[in-house]
Coordinates of C-alpha atoms and ligand atoms in Angstrom, one line a residue:
X6 CA 0.0 0.0 0.0
X7 CA 1.2 3.5 -0.7
X8 CA -0.1 6.8 0.6
X9 CA 1.1 10.5 0.6
X10 CA 0.7 11.2 4.3
X11 CA 0.7 8.4 6.8
X12 CA -0.5 9.2 10.3
X13 CA 0.0 6.7 13.1
X14 CA -2.4 7.4 15.8
X15 CA -6.0 8.7 16.1
X16 CA -5.8 10.9 19.2
X17 CA -5.9 14.7 19.2
X18 CA -2.4 15.0 17.7
X19 CA -2.8 12.6 14.7
X20 CA -6.4 13.7 13.9
X21 CA -5.5 17.5 14.0
X22 CA -2.7 16.9 11.5
X23 CA -4.8 14.5 9.3
X24 CA -7.8 16.9 9.0
X25 CA -5.7 19.9 8.1
X26 CA -3.5 18.1 5.6
X27 CA -6.4 16.4 3.9
X28 CA -8.2 19.8 3.5
X29 CA -5.1 21.4 2.1
X30 CA -4.5 18.7 -0.5
X31 CA -7.9 17.2 -1.5
X32 CA -6.2 15.4 -4.3
X33 CA -3.7 13.6 -2.0
X34 CA -4.3 10.6 0.2
X35 CA -4.1 10.8 4.0
X36 CA -4.1 7.5 5.8
X37 CA -4.7 7.2 9.6
X38 CA -3.9 4.0 11.3
X39 CA -4.6 2.9 14.8
X40 CA -3.9 -0.3 16.7
X41 CA -7.4 -0.8 18.2
X42 CA -10.6 1.2 17.8
X43 CA -10.1 4.8 16.6
X44 CA -11.5 6.4 19.7
X45 CA -9.4 4.3 22.1
X46 CA -6.7 6.8 22.9
X47 CA -5.3 8.7 25.9
X48 CA -7.2 11.7 24.4
X49 CA -10.5 10.1 25.1
X50 CA -9.8 9.9 28.8
X51 CA -8.7 13.5 29.3
X52 CA -10.8 15.1 32.1
X53 CA -9.6 18.5 33.2
X54 CA -9.5 20.3 29.8
X55 CA -7.3 22.5 27.6
X56 CA -5.3 25.4 29.0
X57 CA -5.4 28.6 26.9
X58 CA -5.4 32.3 27.4
X59 CA -9.1 33.1 26.9
X60 CA -10.1 35.8 29.2
X61 CA -7.7 38.6 28.2
X62 CA -9.1 41.0 30.8
X63 CA -7.7 38.8 33.6
X64 CA -5.2 36.6 31.9
X65 CA -2.3 37.1 29.6
X66 CA 0.2 35.2 27.4
X67 CA 3.0 36.3 29.8
X68 CA 1.2 34.7 32.8
X69 CA 0.6 31.4 31.0
X70 CA 4.3 31.4 29.7
X71 CA 5.5 32.1 33.2
X72 CA 3.4 29.3 34.8
X73 CA 4.7 26.8 32.2
X74 CA 8.3 27.8 32.8
X75 CA 8.0 27.6 36.5
X76 CA 6.4 24.1 36.3
X77 CA 9.2 23.0 33.8
X78 CA 11.8 23.8 36.5
X79 CA 14.4 25.3 34.2
X80 CA 14.4 22.9 31.3
X81 CA 11.6 24.3 29.0
X82 CA 12.6 25.6 25.6
X83 CA 11.4 29.2 26.0
X84 CA 10.9 29.7 22.3
X85 CA 8.6 26.6 22.2
X86 CA 6.7 27.8 25.3
X87 CA 6.0 31.1 23.5
X88 CA 4.9 29.4 20.4
X89 CA 2.4 27.0 22.1
X90 CA 0.9 29.6 24.5
X91 CA 0.5 32.2 21.7
X92 CA -0.8 29.9 18.9
X93 CA -2.9 27.8 21.3
X94 CA -6.1 30.0 21.4
X95 CA -6.3 29.9 17.6
X96 CA -6.1 26.1 17.6
X97 CA -8.8 25.9 20.4
X98 CA -11.1 28.1 18.2
X99 CA -10.6 25.6 15.3
X100 CA -11.6 22.7 17.4
X101 CA -14.7 24.6 18.5
X102 CA -15.5 25.1 14.8
X103 CA -15.1 21.3 14.3
X104 CA -17.9 21.0 16.9
X105 CA -16.3 20.5 20.3
X106 CA -18.5 21.9 23.0
X107 CA -17.0 23.5 26.1
X108 CA -19.0 24.4 29.2
X109 CA -20.3 28.0 29.5
X110 CA -21.4 30.0 32.5
X111 CA -24.9 31.6 32.9
X112 CA -23.8 34.7 30.9
X113 CA -22.7 32.5 28.0
X114 CA -19.0 33.0 28.5
X115 CA -16.7 30.0 28.6
X116 CA -16.4 28.7 32.1
X117 CA -12.7 28.5 32.8
X118 CA -11.3 26.0 35.4
X119 CA -8.1 26.1 37.4
X120 CA -5.5 23.4 38.0
X121 CA -2.2 23.0 39.8
X122 CA 0.5 25.5 38.8
X123 CA -1.8 27.9 37.0
X124 CA -2.0 31.5 38.3
X125 CA -5.3 32.1 36.5
X126 CA -8.5 30.3 35.6
X127 CA -7.8 29.2 32.0
X128 CA -8.9 25.6 31.4
X129 CA -11.7 25.1 28.9
X130 CA -13.5 21.9 29.6
X131 CA -16.5 19.8 28.8
X132 CA -17.7 18.7 32.3
X133 CA -15.1 16.2 33.5
X134 CA -15.0 14.3 30.1
X135 CA -13.3 16.9 27.9
X136 CA -11.2 14.3 26.0
X137 CA -14.3 12.3 25.1
X138 CA -15.9 15.4 23.6
X139 CA -12.8 16.4 21.7
X140 CA -12.3 12.9 20.3
X141 CA -15.9 12.8 19.2
X142 CA -15.7 16.1 17.4
X143 CA -12.5 15.2 15.6
X144 CA -13.7 11.8 14.5
X145 CA -17.0 13.3 13.3
X146 CA -15.0 15.8 11.3
X147 CA -12.9 13.0 9.9
X148 CA -15.9 11.1 8.7
X149 CA -16.9 14.1 6.7
X150 CA -13.5 14.3 4.9
X151 CA -13.3 12.3 1.8
X152 CA -9.6 11.8 1.2
X153 CA -8.7 10.4 4.7
X154 CA -8.8 6.6 5.1
X155 CA -9.0 5.4 8.7
X156 CA -7.7 1.9 9.3
X157 CA -8.4 0.4 12.7
X158 CA -6.7 -2.7 14.2
X159 CA -3.5 -2.2 12.3
X160 CA -0.4 -2.5 14.6
X161 CA 2.7 -0.7 13.5
X162 CA 5.7 -2.9 14.2
X163 CA 8.6 -0.7 12.9
X164 CA 9.4 2.3 10.8
X165 CA 11.2 1.5 7.5
X166 CA 14.6 3.1 6.9
X167 CA 17.7 2.4 4.9
X168 CA 18.4 -0.4 7.4
X169 CA 15.7 -2.4 5.6
X170 CA 17.4 -1.8 2.3
X171 CA 20.6 -3.5 3.6
X172 CA 22.5 -0.4 4.6
X173 CA 24.3 0.0 7.9
X174 CA 22.5 2.7 10.0
X175 CA 24.0 4.0 13.2
X176 CA 23.3 6.9 15.6
X177 CA 25.8 8.9 13.6
X178 CA 24.3 8.2 10.1
X179 CA 23.4 11.7 9.0
X180 CA 20.5 11.1 6.6
X181 CA 18.4 8.3 8.2
X182 CA 15.3 8.4 6.2
X183 CA 11.8 7.0 6.8
X184 CA 10.0 5.4 3.9
X185 CA 6.9 4.2 5.7
X186 CA 6.1 1.4 8.2
X187 CA 5.7 -2.4 8.6
X188 CA 2.3 -3.1 10.1
X189 CA 0.7 -6.2 11.6
X190 CA -2.8 -6.2 10.0
X191 CA -4.9 -7.7 12.8
X192 CA -7.7 -8.6 10.3
X193 CA -5.4 -10.9 8.3
X194 CA -2.7 -11.5 10.9
X195 CA -0.1 -10.7 8.2
X196 CA 2.7 -8.2 8.2
X197 CA 2.3 -5.7 5.4
X198 CA 4.2 -2.6 4.4
X199 CA 2.7 0.8 4.0
X200 CA 4.9 3.2 2.0
X201 CA 4.5 6.9 2.6
X202 CA 6.1 10.1 1.4
X203 CA 5.6 11.6 4.9
X204 CA 5.0 9.7 8.1
X205 CA 3.7 11.3 11.3
X206 CA 4.0 9.5 14.7
X207 CA 1.2 10.4 17.0
X208 CA 1.3 7.3 19.1
X209 CA 0.8 8.8 22.5
X210 CA 2.3 7.9 25.9
X211 CA 3.8 5.0 27.8
X212 CA 2.0 4.9 31.2
X213 CA 1.7 1.1 30.8
X214 CA 5.3 0.8 31.8
X215 CA 4.0 1.2 35.4
X216 CA 1.8 -1.0 37.5
X217 CA -0.5 1.9 38.5
X218 CA -1.3 4.3 35.7
X219 CA -4.2 6.5 34.4
X220 CA -3.3 5.5 30.9
X221 CA -5.4 3.0 28.9
X222 CA -3.9 -0.3 27.5
X223 CA -2.8 1.3 24.2
X224 CA -0.3 3.6 26.0
X225 CA 2.8 1.4 25.5
X226 CA 5.3 3.9 24.1
X227 CA 5.4 2.2 20.6
X228 CA 6.4 5.2 18.7
X229 CA 9.2 6.1 21.1
X230 CA 10.6 2.6 21.0
X231 CA 10.4 2.4 17.2
X232 CA 12.4 5.6 16.8
X233 CA 15.0 4.4 19.2
X234 CA 15.4 1.1 17.3
X235 CA 15.7 3.1 14.1
X236 CA 18.6 5.1 15.7
X237 CA 16.6 8.3 16.0
X238 CA 16.9 10.7 18.9
X239 CA 14.9 10.4 22.2
X240 CA 15.2 12.8 25.0
X241 CA 14.3 13.5 28.7
X242 CA 12.6 10.1 29.3
X243 CA 13.3 10.3 33.0
X244 CA 10.6 12.9 33.4
X245 CA 7.6 10.7 33.9
X246 CA 4.7 12.6 35.5
X247 CA 2.7 10.9 38.3
X248 CA -0.8 12.3 38.6
X249 CA -1.3 13.0 42.4
X250 CA -4.9 11.9 42.5
X251 CA -5.9 8.6 40.9
X252 CA -8.8 6.8 42.6
X253 CA -7.3 4.1 44.9
X254 CA -8.8 0.8 43.7
X255 CA -6.3 -2.0 44.3
X256 CA -5.9 -4.4 41.4
X257 CA -7.8 -2.2 38.9
X258 CA -5.9 -1.0 35.8
X259 CA -5.9 1.6 34.4
X260 CA -6.7 3.7 37.5
X261 CA -9.6 6.1 37.3
X262 CA -8.5 9.7 37.4
X263 CA -9.9 12.3 39.8
X264 CA -9.1 15.4 37.9
X265 CA -7.0 18.1 39.4
X266 CA -9.9 20.5 38.5
X267 CA -11.6 19.1 41.6
X268 CA -8.8 20.7 43.7
X269 CA -9.1 23.7 41.4
X270 CA -12.7 24.0 42.7
X271 CA -11.7 23.7 46.3
X272 CA -11.1 20.0 47.3
X273 CA -8.4 19.4 49.9
X274 CA -6.0 16.6 50.4
X275 CA -5.9 15.0 53.8
X276 CA -3.8 12.2 55.3
X277 CA -5.1 9.3 57.3
X278 CA -5.3 11.5 60.4
X279 CA -7.5 14.0 58.6
X280 CA -4.7 16.6 58.5
X281 CA -4.6 19.0 55.4
X282 CA -0.9 18.3 54.9
X283 CA -0.1 20.3 51.7
X284 CA 0.5 23.5 53.6
X285 CA 3.6 21.8 55.1
X286 CA 5.1 21.3 51.6
X287 CA 4.3 24.3 49.5
X288 CA 2.7 27.8 49.8
X289 CA 0.4 27.0 46.9
X290 CA -0.9 24.0 49.0
X291 CA -3.2 21.7 47.0
X292 CA -2.7 23.6 43.8
X293 CA 1.1 23.4 43.7
X294 CA 2.5 21.8 40.5
X295 CA 2.1 18.1 40.2
X296 CA 5.6 17.0 40.9
X297 CA 5.4 18.7 44.3
X298 CA 1.9 17.4 45.2
X299 CA 2.7 13.8 44.1
X300 CA 6.0 13.8 46.2
X301 CA 4.1 15.2 49.2
X302 CA 1.5 12.4 48.9
X303 CA 4.2 9.8 48.5
X304 CA 5.9 11.1 51.7
X305 CA 2.6 11.2 53.7
X306 CA 1.8 7.6 52.6
X307 CA 5.2 6.5 53.7
X308 CA 5.1 8.2 57.1
X309 CA 1.6 7.2 58.0
X310 CA 2.0 3.7 56.6
X311 CA -1.0 3.9 54.2
X312 CA -1.4 3.1 50.5
X313 CA -3.5 6.2 49.9
X314 CA -4.5 9.7 51.2
X315 CA -7.9 11.3 51.0
X316 CA -9.4 13.9 48.8
X317 CA -12.0 15.8 50.8
X318 CA -14.9 17.4 48.8
X319 CA -17.4 17.3 51.5
X320 CA -17.4 21.1 52.0
X321 CA -18.0 21.8 48.3
X322 CA -21.3 22.9 46.8
X323 CA -23.0 19.7 45.7
X324 CA -25.0 21.2 42.8
X325 CA -21.8 22.7 41.3
X326 CA -19.9 19.5 41.9
X327 CA -22.5 17.5 40.1
X328 CA -22.6 20.0 37.2
X329 CA -18.8 20.0 36.7
X330 CA -17.9 16.5 37.7
X331 CA -20.8 14.2 36.9
X332 CA -18.6 11.3 35.8
X333 CA -16.5 11.3 38.9
X334 CA -19.6 11.6 41.1
X335 CA -21.1 8.6 39.4
X336 CA -17.9 6.5 39.5
X337 CA -17.4 7.2 43.2
X338 CA -21.1 6.5 43.9
X339 CA -20.8 3.1 42.1
X340 CA -18.1 2.2 44.7
X341 CA -20.3 3.3 47.6
X342 CA -18.6 6.6 48.0
X343 CA -20.9 9.6 48.2
X344 CA -18.4 12.4 47.7
X345 CA -20.6 14.9 49.6
X346 CA -20.3 12.7 52.7
X347 CA -17.2 10.5 52.3
X348 CA -13.6 11.4 51.5
X349 CA -12.2 9.8 48.3
X350 CA -9.2 7.5 48.7
X351 CA -6.5 8.6 46.1
X352 CA -2.9 7.7 45.3
X353 CA -0.5 8.9 42.6
X354 CA -0.3 7.0 39.3
X355 CA 1.9 7.2 36.3
X356 CA 0.2 9.7 34.0
X357 CA 2.3 11.4 31.3
X358 CA 5.6 11.2 29.5
X359 CA 7.2 14.7 29.3
X360 CA 10.1 13.4 27.2
X361 CA 9.9 11.4 24.0
X362 CA 10.9 11.6 20.4
X363 CA 13.1 14.7 20.0
X364 CA 11.6 17.2 17.6
X365 CA 12.3 20.8 16.4
X366 CA 9.8 23.6 16.5
X367 CA 8.1 22.2 13.3
X368 CA 7.7 18.7 14.7
X369 CA 10.6 17.3 12.6
X370 CA 12.4 14.3 14.2
X371 CA 16.1 13.4 13.7
X372 CA 14.9 11.0 10.9
X373 CA 14.1 12.5 7.5
X374 CA 10.4 12.6 6.4
X375 CA 9.4 11.5 9.9
X376 CA 7.4 13.9 12.1
X377 CA 6.2 13.4 15.6
X378 CA 3.6 15.3 17.8
X379 CA 1.5 14.8 20.8
X380 CA 2.6 12.9 23.9
X381 CA 5.1 10.7 22.0
X382 CA 7.1 13.8 21.1
X383 CA 9.5 15.9 23.1
X384 CA 9.2 19.4 21.7
X385 CA 10.7 21.3 24.6
X386 CA 7.4 22.6 26.0
X387 CA 7.3 20.7 29.2
X388 CA 10.9 20.7 30.4
X389 CA 11.2 18.7 33.6
X390 CA 7.5 18.8 34.5
X391 CA 4.4 19.5 32.4
X392 CA 1.9 22.1 33.5
X393 CA -1.6 20.7 33.8
X394 CA -3.7 20.8 30.7
X395 CA -0.9 21.9 28.5
X396 CA -0.8 18.5 26.8
X397 CA -3.9 18.7 24.6
X398 CA -2.9 22.3 23.7
X399 CA 0.6 21.2 22.7
X400 CA -0.8 18.3 20.6
X401 CA -3.0 20.7 18.6
X402 CA -0.3 23.4 18.2
X403 CA 2.2 20.8 17.0
X404 CA -0.3 18.9 14.9
X405 CA -0.8 22.2 13.1
X406 CA 3.0 22.9 12.8
X407 CA 3.8 19.5 11.5
X408 CA 1.0 20.1 8.9
X409 CA 2.5 23.5 7.9
X410 CA 6.0 22.1 7.4
X411 CA 5.0 18.9 5.7
X412 CA 2.7 20.3 3.1
X413 CA 5.8 22.3 1.9
X414 CA 8.3 19.5 2.2
X415 CA 6.2 16.8 0.4
X416 CA 6.9 18.5 -2.9
X417 CA 10.4 17.2 -2.9
X418 CA 9.7 13.7 -1.6
X419 CA 8.9 10.6 -3.7
X420 CA 8.1 7.1 -2.3
X421 CA 10.9 4.6 -2.3
X422 CA 9.9 1.7 -4.6
X423 CA 12.5 -0.9 -3.6
X424 CA 11.4 -1.6 -0.1
X425 CA 11.5 -5.4 0.6
X426 CA 8.7 -7.3 2.2
X427 CA 9.0 -8.0 5.9
X428 CA 11.4 -10.8 6.7
X429 CA 9.9 -13.0 9.4
X430 CA 12.5 -14.6 11.6
X431 CA 10.3 -16.2 14.1
X432 CA 7.8 -18.7 12.7
X433 CA 6.4 -20.7 15.6
X434 CA 3.1 -19.8 17.2
X435 CA 3.6 -18.3 20.7
X436 CA 2.8 -21.4 22.8
X437 CA 2.9 -19.8 26.2
X438 CA 1.1 -16.4 26.4
X439 CA 1.9 -16.5 30.1
X440 CA 5.6 -15.7 29.3
X441 CA 4.5 -12.4 27.8
X442 CA 1.9 -11.5 30.5
X443 CA 4.3 -12.4 33.3
X444 CA 7.2 -10.4 31.8
X445 CA 4.9 -7.4 31.5
X446 CA 3.9 -7.7 35.1
X447 CA 7.6 -8.0 36.1
X448 CA 8.4 -4.9 34.0
X449 CA 5.6 -2.9 35.7
X450 CA 6.8 -4.0 39.1
X451 CA 10.4 -3.1 38.5
X452 CA 9.5 0.4 37.2
X453 CA 7.0 1.1 40.0
X454 CA 9.3 -0.2 42.8
X455 CA 12.6 1.3 41.6
X456 CA 11.9 4.1 39.1
X457 CA 8.8 5.8 40.7
X458 CA 8.4 9.2 42.3
X459 CA 11.5 8.9 44.5
X460 CA 14.6 7.3 43.1
X461 CA 18.1 6.4 44.4
X462 CA 21.2 5.3 42.6
X463 CA 21.0 1.7 43.9
X464 CA 17.3 1.4 42.9
X465 CA 18.2 2.6 39.4
X466 CA 21.1 0.2 39.1
X467 CA 18.9 -2.7 40.3
X468 CA 16.2 -1.8 37.8
X469 CA 18.7 -1.7 34.9
X470 CA 20.0 -5.2 35.8
X471 CA 16.5 -6.6 35.9
X472 CA 15.6 -4.9 32.6
X473 CA 18.6 -6.4 31.0
X474 CA 17.4 -9.9 31.8
X475 CA 13.9 -9.1 30.6
X476 CA 15.3 -7.6 27.4
X477 CA 17.4 -10.7 26.6
X478 CA 14.4 -13.1 27.2
X479 CA 12.0 -11.0 25.2
X480 CA 14.4 -10.6 22.2
X481 CA 14.8 -14.3 22.2
X482 CA 11.0 -14.8 22.1
X483 CA 10.7 -12.1 19.4
X484 CA 13.2 -13.9 17.2
X485 CA 11.6 -17.3 17.6
X486 CA 7.9 -16.8 17.5
X487 CA 5.4 -15.1 15.3
X488 CA 4.9 -11.4 15.9
X489 CA 1.8 -10.5 18.0
X490 CA 0.7 -7.0 19.3
X491 CA 1.2 -8.3 22.9
X492 CA 4.8 -9.3 22.2
X493 CA 5.6 -6.1 20.3
X494 CA 4.1 -4.0 23.1
X495 CA 6.1 -5.8 25.8
X496 CA 9.3 -5.3 23.7
X497 CA 8.5 -1.6 23.3
X498 CA 7.7 -1.1 27.0
X499 CA 11.0 -2.7 27.9
X500 CA 12.8 -0.3 25.6
X501 CA 10.9 2.6 27.2
X502 CA 11.8 1.3 30.6
X503 CA 15.4 1.2 29.6
X504 CA 15.2 4.8 28.3
X505 CA 13.6 6.0 31.5
X506 CA 16.3 4.3 33.7
X507 CA 19.1 5.4 31.5
X508 CA 17.9 9.0 31.5
X509 CA 17.5 8.9 35.3
X510 CA 21.0 7.5 35.7
X511 CA 22.5 10.3 33.5
X512 CA 20.8 13.0 35.5
X513 CA 22.9 13.5 38.6
X514 CA 20.5 16.0 40.2
X515 CA 16.9 16.3 41.3
X516 CA 14.8 18.5 39.0
X517 CA 11.1 18.6 38.3
X518 CA 9.7 15.1 38.1
X519 CA 13.1 13.4 38.6
X520 CA 13.9 13.2 42.3
X521 CA 16.9 11.2 43.4
X522 CA 17.7 11.2 47.1
X523 CA 21.4 10.6 46.3
X524 CA 21.5 13.9 44.3
X525 CA 19.0 16.1 46.0
X526 CA 20.3 19.4 44.6
X527 CA 19.9 21.0 41.2
X528 CA 22.9 21.0 39.0
X529 CA 24.1 24.4 37.8
X530 CA 24.2 23.1 34.2
X531 CA 20.9 22.9 32.4
X532 CA 20.8 20.0 30.0
X533 CA 18.4 17.6 28.3
X534 CA 19.2 13.9 28.3
X535 CA 19.4 12.9 24.7
X536 CA 19.7 9.2 24.0
Ligands
FAD619 P1 -3.3 9.4 22.1 O1 -4.5 10.2 22.3 O2 -2.9 8.5 23.2 O3 -3.4 8.5 20.8 C1 -2.5 7.5 20.5 C2 -2.9 6.8 19.2 O4 -1.8 6.1 18.7 C3 -4.0 5.8 19.4 O5 -4.9 5.9 18.3 C4 -3.3 4.4 19.3 O6 -4.1 3.4 18.7 C5 -2.2 4.8 18.3 N1 -1.0 3.9 18.4 C6 -0.1 3.8 19.4 N2 0.8 2.8 19.1 C7 0.4 2.3 17.9 C8 1.0 1.3 17.0 N3 2.0 0.6 17.4 N4 0.3 1.0 15.9 C9 -0.8 1.7 15.5 N5 -1.3 2.7 16.2 C10 -0.7 3.0 17.4 N6 -4.0 16.4 29.0 C11 -4.5 17.6 29.1 O7 -4.0 18.6 28.4 N7 -5.7 17.9 29.8 C12 -6.3 16.9 30.5 O8 -7.4 17.2 31.1 C13 -5.8 15.6 30.5 N8 -6.4 14.7 31.2 C14 -5.9 13.4 31.1 C15 -6.6 12.3 31.8 C16 -6.1 11.0 31.6 C17 -6.8 9.9 32.4 C18 -5.0 10.7 30.8 C19 -4.6 9.3 30.6 C20 -4.3 11.8 30.2 C21 -4.8 13.1 30.3 N9 -4.1 14.1 29.7 C22 -4.6 15.4 29.7 C23 -3.0 13.9 28.7 C24 -3.6 13.8 27.3 O9 -4.8 13.2 27.3 C25 -2.7 13.1 26.4 O10 -1.3 13.5 26.5 C26 -3.1 13.3 24.9 O11 -4.4 13.0 24.7 C27 -2.2 12.5 24.0 O12 -2.7 12.6 22.7 P2 -2.0 11.9 21.5 O13 -2.8 12.3 20.3 O14 -0.6 12.3 21.5 O15 -2.1 10.3 21.8
SIN620 C1 -6.5 16.3 35.1 O1 -7.6 16.5 34.7 O2 -6.2 16.4 36.3 C2 -5.5 15.9 34.1 C3 -5.0 17.1 33.4 C4 -3.7 16.9 32.7 O3 -3.2 15.8 32.8 O4 -3.3 17.8 32.1

């Protein structure tokens, strides 16, 4: 199969790009592929909303920029922060034009929420299911666009480069070029090749590397692992963001999120003794940036010997709560928790990858003809810690920027005709699925126990040794058995785990989301970890 623009991923990043590109070139083919159902994305689960300067009487670009830089703890790329904050409102207007509905107040103005690290109310939202509304609007728009084909249940195994033409490709090869991808077509169970003039990775996050995560099953860091295997550049993977308040439900994965907007509306964190502990950690209390709140909760859980703390909403206006957070109210109710009478047990869970595939300000990766945007990319916006609700914003701004750059560059690109078919090395059917599921559990255990919110040199070293073993076993399995999505995902998650640990070992300091008790101070030298 051949296409002009190949988009891997049907979340906010991939769909923003696909819609714009298809509109610009009605005579060219845009193909969007996704490994399960189109709507099954991290995007669909977003709750709090999209940050953007909307009420210019109270808010300003300068304030949003400042908040983003403070959260990023010295590592944000200021040029990129400027771009995202200033171009963001225009992108939000576009998504409203596609049909996304955001809540309004009684006067008909957009009702703007607040989350940790924001100095003003600037979060547009659709109740507590903003992502579901955005995904719906984008997919509806896509169904009205003739030259986009959407292929579900199509698992990308690897990107195709010169390596597949028999050339030696190393990290120092200057012109590594992407010609398309090999996919496992889950309808036929065959590996096929899709050749493209331009490929965009919008494959989302990697929360599934951890035992407890807010991310759905699809979030296995496939794009990041594929680029690393293709010798492209990955950066800042040590900055994994833990959301402070996932609902504590032992054994349930993914964890249900209790949006930070609940704290924005006045909810208070309390420890098992009922103490509102955040004032002991930060002057901004419950609305401090996420790294600080998650570490404070971790510390309270350790000192009080509990697996969770409480989120107290009992003092909040019940009518307003129901209006803004109907989904959370219903979920808690289904577990026998009436949030107006009982406190909600919550604990931190892996939530967002601030690092990823290194890109420039146009979404170009270190591999030619390959772009990346959304959570899989590292654009420089988030630095060492992402400001709440900046992710959907970044995905739209960079979806647009990738589109602007690639509609120009496609003029000079032809498809490469000589790409060989996939060479299957492993031929036997995987006989013991338990090998894969057990290895996945081991990986999640290692990452949660040794590479979580608080790290030490010894824990990182131990994690790396355990990962080495898992890597060797999984590569052996990959060589000898037929490729399956489960095996590929495990392999990708092990690579992601390796990149997180390696990044954490390189960083001999504590900054943003990376906290190592053997290196508590910040280094004077500001640098990204590029692998
Ligand atoms: P995704 O939406 O995750 O889409 C990834 C796509 O890639 C999927 O279609 C998937 O099938 C496809 N894919 C992946 N691998 C492959 C493969 N190998 N082959 C084929 N297809 C593949 N951010 C905010 O700004 N505000 C919020 O309020 C907010 N709330 C959140 C709440 C939750 C519970 C979670 C989990 C995240 C939240 N975030 C929020 C973060 C935000 O939702 C994500 O960062 C963002 O939606 C990512 O979008 P994306 O388009 O990059 O990827
Ligand atoms: C939330 O709603 O708390 C999540 C927001 C985000 O991850 O940006």
